[in-house]
XYZ file of N, CA and C in Angstrom:
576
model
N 118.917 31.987 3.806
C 119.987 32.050 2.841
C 119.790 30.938 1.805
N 119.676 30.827 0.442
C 119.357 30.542 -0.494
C 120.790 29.292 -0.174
N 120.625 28.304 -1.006
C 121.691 27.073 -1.141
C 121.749 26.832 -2.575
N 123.306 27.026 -2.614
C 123.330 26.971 -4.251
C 124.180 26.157 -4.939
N 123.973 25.183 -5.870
C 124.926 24.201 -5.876
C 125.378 24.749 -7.531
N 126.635 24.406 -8.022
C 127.517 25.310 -9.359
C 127.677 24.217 -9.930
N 127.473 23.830 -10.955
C 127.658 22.385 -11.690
C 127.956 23.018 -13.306
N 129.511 22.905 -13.414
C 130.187 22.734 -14.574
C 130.605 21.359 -15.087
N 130.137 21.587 -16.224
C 130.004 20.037 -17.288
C 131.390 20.371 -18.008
N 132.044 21.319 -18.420
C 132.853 21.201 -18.982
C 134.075 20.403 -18.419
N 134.815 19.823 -19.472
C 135.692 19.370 -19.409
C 136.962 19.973 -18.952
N 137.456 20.806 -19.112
C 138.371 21.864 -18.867
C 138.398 22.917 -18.082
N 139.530 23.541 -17.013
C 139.405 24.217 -16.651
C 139.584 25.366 -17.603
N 139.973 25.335 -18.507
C 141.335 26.543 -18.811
C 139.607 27.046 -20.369
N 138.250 26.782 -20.026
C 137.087 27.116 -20.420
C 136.337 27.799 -20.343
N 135.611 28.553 -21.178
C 134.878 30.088 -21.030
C 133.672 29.454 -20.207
N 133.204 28.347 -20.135
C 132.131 27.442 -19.388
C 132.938 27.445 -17.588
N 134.338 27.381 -17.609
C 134.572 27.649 -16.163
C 134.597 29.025 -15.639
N 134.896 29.922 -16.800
C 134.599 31.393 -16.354
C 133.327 31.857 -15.836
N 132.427 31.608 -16.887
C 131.296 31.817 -16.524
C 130.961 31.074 -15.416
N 131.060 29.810 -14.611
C 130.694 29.266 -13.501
C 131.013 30.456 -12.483
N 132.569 30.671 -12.485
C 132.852 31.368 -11.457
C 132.430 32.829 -11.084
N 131.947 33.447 -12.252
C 131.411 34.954 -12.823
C 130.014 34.910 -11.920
N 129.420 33.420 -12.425
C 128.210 33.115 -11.341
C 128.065 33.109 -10.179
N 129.070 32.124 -9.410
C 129.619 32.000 -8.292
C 130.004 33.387 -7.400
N 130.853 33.945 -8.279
C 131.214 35.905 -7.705
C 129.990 36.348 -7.180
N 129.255 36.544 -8.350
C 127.610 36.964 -8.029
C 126.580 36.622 -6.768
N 127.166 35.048 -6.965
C 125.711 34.293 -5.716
C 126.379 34.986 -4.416
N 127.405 34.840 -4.326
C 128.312 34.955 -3.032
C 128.296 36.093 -2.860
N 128.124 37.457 -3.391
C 127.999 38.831 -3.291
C 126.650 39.265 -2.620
N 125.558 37.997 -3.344
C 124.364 38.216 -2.657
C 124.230 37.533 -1.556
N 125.190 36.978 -0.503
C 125.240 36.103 0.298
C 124.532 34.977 0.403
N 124.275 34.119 -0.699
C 123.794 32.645 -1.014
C 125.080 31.431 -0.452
N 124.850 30.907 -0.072
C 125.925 29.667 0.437
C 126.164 28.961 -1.451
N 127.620 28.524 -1.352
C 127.281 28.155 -2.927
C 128.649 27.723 -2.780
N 128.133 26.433 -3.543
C 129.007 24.772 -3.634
C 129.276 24.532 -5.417
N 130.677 24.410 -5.408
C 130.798 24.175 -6.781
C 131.155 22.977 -7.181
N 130.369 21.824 -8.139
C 131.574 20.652 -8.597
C 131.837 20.899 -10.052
N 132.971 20.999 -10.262
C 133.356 21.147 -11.614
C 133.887 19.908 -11.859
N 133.049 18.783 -12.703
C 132.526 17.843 -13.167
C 134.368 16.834 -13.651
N 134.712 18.053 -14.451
C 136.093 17.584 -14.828
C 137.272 17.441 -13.790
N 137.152 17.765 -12.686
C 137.778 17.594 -11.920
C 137.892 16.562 -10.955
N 136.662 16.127 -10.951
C 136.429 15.196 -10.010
C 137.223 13.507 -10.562
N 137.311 12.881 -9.556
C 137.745 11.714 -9.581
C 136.840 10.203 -9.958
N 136.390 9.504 -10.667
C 134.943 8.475 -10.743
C 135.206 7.957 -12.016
N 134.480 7.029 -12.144
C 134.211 6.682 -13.372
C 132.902 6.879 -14.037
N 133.112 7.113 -15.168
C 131.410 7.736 -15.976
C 130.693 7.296 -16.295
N 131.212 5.220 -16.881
C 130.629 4.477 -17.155
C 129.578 4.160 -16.239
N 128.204 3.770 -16.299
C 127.057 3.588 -15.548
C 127.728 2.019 -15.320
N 127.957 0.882 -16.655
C 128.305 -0.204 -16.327
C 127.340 -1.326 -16.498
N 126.775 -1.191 -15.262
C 125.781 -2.483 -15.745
C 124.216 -1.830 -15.718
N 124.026 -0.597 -15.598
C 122.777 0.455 -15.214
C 122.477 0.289 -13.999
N 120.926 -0.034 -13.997
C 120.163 -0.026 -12.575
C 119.712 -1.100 -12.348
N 120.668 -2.543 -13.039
C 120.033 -3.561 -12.910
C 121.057 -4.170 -10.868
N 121.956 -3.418 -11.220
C 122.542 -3.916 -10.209
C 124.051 -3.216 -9.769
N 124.083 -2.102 -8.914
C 125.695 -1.287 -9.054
C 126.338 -1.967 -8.788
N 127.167 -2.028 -9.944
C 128.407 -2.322 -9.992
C 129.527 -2.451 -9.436
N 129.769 -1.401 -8.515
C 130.708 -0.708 -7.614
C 130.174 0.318 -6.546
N 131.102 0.176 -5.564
C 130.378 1.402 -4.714
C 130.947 2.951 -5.468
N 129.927 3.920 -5.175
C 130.411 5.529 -5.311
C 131.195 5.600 -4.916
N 132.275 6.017 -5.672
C 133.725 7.024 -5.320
C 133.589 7.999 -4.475
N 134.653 8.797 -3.815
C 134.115 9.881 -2.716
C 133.640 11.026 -3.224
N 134.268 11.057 -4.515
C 134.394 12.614 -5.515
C 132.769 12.562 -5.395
N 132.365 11.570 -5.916
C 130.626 11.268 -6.754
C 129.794 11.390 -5.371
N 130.026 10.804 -4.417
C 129.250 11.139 -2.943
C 129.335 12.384 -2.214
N 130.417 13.478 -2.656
C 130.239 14.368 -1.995
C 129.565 15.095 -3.144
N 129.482 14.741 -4.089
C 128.729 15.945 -5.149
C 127.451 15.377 -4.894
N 127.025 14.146 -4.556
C 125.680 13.920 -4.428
C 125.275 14.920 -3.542
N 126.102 14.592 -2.334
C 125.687 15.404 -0.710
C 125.125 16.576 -1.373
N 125.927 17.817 -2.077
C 126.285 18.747 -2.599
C 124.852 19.555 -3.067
N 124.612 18.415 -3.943
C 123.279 18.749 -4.681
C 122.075 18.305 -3.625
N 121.793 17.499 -3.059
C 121.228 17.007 -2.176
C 120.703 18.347 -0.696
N 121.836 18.948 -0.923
C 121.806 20.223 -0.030
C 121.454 21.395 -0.462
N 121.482 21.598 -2.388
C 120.699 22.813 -2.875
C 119.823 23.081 -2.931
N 119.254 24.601 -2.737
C 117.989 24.755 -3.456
C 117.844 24.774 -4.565
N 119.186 25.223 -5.295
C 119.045 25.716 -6.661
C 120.141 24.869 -7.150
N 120.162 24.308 -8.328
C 120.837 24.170 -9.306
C 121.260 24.631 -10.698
N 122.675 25.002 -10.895
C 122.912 25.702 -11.904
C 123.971 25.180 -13.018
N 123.715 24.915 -14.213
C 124.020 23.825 -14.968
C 125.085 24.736 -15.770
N 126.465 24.726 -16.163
C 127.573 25.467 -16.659
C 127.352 24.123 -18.278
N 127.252 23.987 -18.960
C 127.991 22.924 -20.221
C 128.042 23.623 -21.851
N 128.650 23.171 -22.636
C 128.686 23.681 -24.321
C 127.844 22.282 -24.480
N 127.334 22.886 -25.910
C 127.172 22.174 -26.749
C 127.093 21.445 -27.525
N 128.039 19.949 -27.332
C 128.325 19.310 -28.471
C 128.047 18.597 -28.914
N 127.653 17.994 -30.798
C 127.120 16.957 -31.277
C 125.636 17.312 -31.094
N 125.402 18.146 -30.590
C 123.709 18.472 -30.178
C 123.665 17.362 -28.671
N 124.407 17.632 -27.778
C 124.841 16.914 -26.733
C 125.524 17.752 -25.764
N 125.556 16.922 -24.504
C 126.776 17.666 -23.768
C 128.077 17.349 -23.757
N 128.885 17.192 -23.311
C 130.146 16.666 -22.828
C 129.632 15.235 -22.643
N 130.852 14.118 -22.749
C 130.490 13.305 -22.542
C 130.777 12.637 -21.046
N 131.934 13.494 -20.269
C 131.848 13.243 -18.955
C 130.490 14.429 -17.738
N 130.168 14.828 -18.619
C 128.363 15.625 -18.021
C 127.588 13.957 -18.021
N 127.658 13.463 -19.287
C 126.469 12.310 -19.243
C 126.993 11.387 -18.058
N 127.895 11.152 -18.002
C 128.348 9.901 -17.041
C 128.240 10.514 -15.484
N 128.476 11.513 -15.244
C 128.026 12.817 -13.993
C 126.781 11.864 -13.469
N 125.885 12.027 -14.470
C 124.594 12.082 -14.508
C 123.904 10.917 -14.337
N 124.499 9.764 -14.966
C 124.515 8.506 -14.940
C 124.722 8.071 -13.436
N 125.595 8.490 -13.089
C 126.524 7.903 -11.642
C 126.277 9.002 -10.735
N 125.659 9.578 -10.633
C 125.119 10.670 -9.454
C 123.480 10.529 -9.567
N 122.425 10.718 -10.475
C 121.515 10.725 -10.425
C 120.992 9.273 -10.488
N 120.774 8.545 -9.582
C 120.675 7.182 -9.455
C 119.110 7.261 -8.726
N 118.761 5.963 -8.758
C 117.492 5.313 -7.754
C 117.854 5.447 -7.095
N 117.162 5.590 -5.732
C 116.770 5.774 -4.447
C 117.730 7.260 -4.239
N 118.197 7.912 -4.971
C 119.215 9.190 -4.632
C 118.027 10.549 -4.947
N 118.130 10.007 -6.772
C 117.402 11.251 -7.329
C 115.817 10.968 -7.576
N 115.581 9.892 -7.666
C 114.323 9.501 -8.123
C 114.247 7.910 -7.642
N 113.166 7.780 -7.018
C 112.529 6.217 -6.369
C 111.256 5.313 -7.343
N 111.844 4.017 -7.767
C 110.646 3.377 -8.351
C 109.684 3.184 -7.374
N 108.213 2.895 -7.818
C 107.576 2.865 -6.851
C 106.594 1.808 -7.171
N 106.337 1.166 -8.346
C 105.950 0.106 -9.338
C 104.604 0.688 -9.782
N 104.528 2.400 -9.436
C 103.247 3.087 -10.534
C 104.346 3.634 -11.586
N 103.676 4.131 -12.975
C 103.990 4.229 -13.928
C 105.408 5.492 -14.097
N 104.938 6.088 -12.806
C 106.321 7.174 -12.989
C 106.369 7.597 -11.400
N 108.185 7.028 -11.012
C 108.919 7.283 -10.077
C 108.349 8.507 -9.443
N 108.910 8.078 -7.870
C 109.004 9.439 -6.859
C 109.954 10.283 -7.070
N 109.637 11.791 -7.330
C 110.661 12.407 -7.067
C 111.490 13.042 -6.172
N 112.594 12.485 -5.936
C 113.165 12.592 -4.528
C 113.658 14.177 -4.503
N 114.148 14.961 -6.125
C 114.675 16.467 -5.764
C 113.478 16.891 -6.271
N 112.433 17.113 -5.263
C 111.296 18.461 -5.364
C 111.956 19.500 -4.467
N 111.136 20.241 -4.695
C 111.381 21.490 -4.141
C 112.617 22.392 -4.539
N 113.426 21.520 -5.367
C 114.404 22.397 -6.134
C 114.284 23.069 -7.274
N 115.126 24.401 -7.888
C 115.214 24.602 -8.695
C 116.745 24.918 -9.503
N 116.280 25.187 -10.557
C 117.596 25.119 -11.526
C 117.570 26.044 -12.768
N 118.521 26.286 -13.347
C 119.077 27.004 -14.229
C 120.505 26.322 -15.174
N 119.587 26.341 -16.329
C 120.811 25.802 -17.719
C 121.244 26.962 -17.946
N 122.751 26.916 -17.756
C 123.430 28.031 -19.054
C 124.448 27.292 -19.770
N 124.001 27.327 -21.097
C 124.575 26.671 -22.105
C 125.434 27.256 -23.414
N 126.592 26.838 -23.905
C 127.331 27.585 -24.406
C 126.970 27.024 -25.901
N 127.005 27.491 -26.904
C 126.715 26.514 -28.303
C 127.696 27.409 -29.539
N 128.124 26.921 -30.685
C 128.463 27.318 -31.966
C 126.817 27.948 -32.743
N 126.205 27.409 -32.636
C 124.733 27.629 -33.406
C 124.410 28.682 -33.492
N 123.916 29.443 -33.780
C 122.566 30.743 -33.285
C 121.474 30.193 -32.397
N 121.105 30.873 -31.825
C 120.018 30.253 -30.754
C 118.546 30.096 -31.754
N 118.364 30.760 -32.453
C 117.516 30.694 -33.682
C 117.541 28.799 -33.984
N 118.504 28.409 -34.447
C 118.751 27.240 -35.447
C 118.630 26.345 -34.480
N 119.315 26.240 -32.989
C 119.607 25.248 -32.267
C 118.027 25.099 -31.826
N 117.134 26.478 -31.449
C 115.493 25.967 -31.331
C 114.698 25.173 -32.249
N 114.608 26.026 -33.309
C 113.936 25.225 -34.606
C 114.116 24.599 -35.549
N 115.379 24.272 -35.780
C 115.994 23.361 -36.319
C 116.332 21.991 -35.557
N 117.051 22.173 -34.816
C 117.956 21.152 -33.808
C 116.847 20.798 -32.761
N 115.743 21.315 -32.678
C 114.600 21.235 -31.506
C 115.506 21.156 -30.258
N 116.515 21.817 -29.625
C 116.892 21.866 -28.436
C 117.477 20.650 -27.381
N 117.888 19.832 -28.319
C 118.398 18.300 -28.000
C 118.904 18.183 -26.035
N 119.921 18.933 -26.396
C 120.962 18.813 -25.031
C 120.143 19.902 -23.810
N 119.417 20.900 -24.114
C 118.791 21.674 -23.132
C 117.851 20.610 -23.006
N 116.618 19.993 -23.702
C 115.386 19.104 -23.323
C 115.932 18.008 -22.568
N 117.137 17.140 -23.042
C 117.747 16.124 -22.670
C 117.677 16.227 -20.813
N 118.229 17.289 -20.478
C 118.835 17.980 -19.218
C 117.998 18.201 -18.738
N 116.558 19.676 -19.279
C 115.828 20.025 -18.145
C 114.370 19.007 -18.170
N 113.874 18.067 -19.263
C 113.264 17.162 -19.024
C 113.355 16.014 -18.824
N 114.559 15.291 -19.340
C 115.202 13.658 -19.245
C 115.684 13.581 -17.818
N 116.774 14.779 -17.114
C 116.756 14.438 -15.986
C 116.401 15.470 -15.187
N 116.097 16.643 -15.221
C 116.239 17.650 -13.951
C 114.406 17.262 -13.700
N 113.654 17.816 -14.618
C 112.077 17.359 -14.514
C 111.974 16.317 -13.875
N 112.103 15.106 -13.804
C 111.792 13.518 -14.076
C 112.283 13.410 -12.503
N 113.478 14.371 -11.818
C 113.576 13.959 -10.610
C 112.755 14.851 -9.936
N 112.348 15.780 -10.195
C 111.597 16.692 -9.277
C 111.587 18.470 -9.378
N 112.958 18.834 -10.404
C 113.197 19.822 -10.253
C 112.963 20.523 -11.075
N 112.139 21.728 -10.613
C 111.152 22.609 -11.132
C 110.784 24.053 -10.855
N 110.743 25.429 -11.365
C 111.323 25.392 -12.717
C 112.557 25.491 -13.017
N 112.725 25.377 -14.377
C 113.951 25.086 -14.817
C 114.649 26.136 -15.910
N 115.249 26.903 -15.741
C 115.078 28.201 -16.628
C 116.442 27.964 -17.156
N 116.470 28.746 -18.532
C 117.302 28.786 -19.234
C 118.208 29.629 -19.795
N 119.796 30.147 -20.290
C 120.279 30.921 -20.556
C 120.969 30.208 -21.739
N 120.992 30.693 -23.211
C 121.573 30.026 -24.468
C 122.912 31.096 -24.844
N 124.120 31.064 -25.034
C 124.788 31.528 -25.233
C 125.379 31.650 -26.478
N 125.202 32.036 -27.528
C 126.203 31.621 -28.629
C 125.220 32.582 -30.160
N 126.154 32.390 -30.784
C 127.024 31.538 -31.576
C 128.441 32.194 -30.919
N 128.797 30.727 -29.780
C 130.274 31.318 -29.437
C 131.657 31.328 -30.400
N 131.221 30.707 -31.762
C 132.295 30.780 -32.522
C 132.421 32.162 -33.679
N 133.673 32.374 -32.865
C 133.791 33.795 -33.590
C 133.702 34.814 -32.657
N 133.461 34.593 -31.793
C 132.477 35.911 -31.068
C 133.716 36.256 -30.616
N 133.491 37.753 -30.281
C 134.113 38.813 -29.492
C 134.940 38.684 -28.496
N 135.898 39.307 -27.538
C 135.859 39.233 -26.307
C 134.423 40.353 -25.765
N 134.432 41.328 -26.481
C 133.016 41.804 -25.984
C 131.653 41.336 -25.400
N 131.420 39.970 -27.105
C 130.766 39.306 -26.284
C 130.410 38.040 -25.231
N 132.020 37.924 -24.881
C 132.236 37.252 -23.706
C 132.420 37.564 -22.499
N 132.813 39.122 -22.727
C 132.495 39.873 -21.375
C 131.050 40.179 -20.933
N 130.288 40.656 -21.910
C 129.026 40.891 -21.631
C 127.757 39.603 -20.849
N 128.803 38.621 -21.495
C 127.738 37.087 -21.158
C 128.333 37.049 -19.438
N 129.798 37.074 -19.384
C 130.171 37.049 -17.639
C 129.690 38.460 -16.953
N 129.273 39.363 -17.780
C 128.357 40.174 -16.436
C 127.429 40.212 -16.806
N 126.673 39.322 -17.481
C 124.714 38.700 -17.491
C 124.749 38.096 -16.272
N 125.794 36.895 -16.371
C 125.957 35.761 -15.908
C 126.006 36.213 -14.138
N 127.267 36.903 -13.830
C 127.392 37.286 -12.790
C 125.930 38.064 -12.069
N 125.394 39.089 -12.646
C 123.992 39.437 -12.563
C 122.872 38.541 -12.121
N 123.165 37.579 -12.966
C 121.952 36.573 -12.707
C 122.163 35.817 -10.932
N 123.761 35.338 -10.833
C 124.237 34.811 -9.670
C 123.564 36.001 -8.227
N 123.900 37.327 -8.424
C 123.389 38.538 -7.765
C 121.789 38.382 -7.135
N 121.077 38.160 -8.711
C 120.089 37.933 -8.459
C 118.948 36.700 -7.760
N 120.043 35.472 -6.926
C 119.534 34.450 -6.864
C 119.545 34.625 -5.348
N 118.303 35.092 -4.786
C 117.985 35.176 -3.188
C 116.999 34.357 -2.657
C-alpha cells in the first residue's frame, strides 16, 4: 500500500488549493493508499527559522513534529500551494524552514553536498497561479515550482518530482475548476 503524505501550503481553508487537496485525498483513498494530510495553515509553530542552522533556537512544536513524522512516513509527497509574488505562501516557506532541517531532511557531511536523508521518495507539485502557464515558464522561468522541486524536494533526496500548473485561475470558470478537481482527483486514483 502506497504512503501518501497531502501537503497544503495554502493559507486558508475556505481555498480552491484546499479543495483540490481533498479532491486528491478522495482519489488516493479510493485507490486504497494510506494518506496523511497537513494543511500547513492549520497547524500550530512558528515560521520564523530564527537564528537558521547555526543553532535551534527552540525545540519543535508538536504540530511541526508530527508533520515531520508524517512526511518521514511517505512515499509520496504531494505539494497543494498558489502562486504568489512568483513565490509561495509565506507560511509554506517557514513549513519548510522549520520542518526540513539538518539531520531530519538532509545531513552535512563536510563533502561538498549533504546526505540525503528523503531518498526513495517521491512527489508531486500542484500549483495554482493567475499567469498562463505559457508566461509563468518563459517568462517568470518557474520561480516557486524550481524553488520547491530543486531548492528543497531535490537537495533532500526526493525524486521524481512531477508537476501539475493550474491557471490562469483568475477569471476562470467554475467549469474550469471542476475539471481541475476531477484531473486532480484522477491523479490521487492513480497513485498505487
Amino acid at each position: 500500500m502506497k504512503k501518501i503524505c497531502i501537503i497544503n501550503g495554502h493559507p486558508s481553508k475556505d481555498s480552491y488549493n484546499y479543495a483540490l487537496a481533498e479532491s486528491y485525498k478522495s482519489g488516493a483513498s479510493q485507490a486504497n493508499a494510506s494518506v496523511n494530510v497537513i494543511h500547513i495553515g492549520s497547524l500550530d509553530f512558528n515560521p520564523n527559522l530564527g537564528l537558521g542552522y547555526k543553532k535551534r533556537n527552540k525545540p519543535l512544536e508538536p504540530d511541526l513534529l508530527e508533520a515531520i513524522e508524517k512526511i518521514k512516513n511517505a512515499d509520496h509527497l504531494v505539494w497543494f500551494f498558489p502562486m504568489w509574488w512568483y513565490g509561495y505562501p509565506a507560511i509554506m516557506k517557514g513549513f519548510i524552514d522549520r520542518a526540513f532541517l539538518p539531520n531530519i531532511a538532509f545531513r552535512y557531511t563536510g563533502k561538498p553536498f549533504p546526505e540525503q536523508l528523503f531518498k526513495g521518495k517521491t512527489a508531486r507539485i500542484i500549483v495554482t497561479a493567475d499567469s498562463p502557464a505559457w508566461y509563468t515558464k518563459w517568462i517568470m522561468r518557474n520561480p516557486a515550482i524550481n524553488q520547491l522541486k530543486y531548492g528543497t524536494l531535490r537537495f533532500c533526496g526526493i525524486k521524481p518530482v512531477k508537476v501539475s500548473y493550474i491557471g490562469p485561475m483568475k477569471n476562470s470558470k467554475s467549469e474550469f475548476k471542476n475539471a481541475w478537481l476531477n484531473k486532480v482527483n484522477q491523479l490521487g486514483l492513480e497513485t498505487k
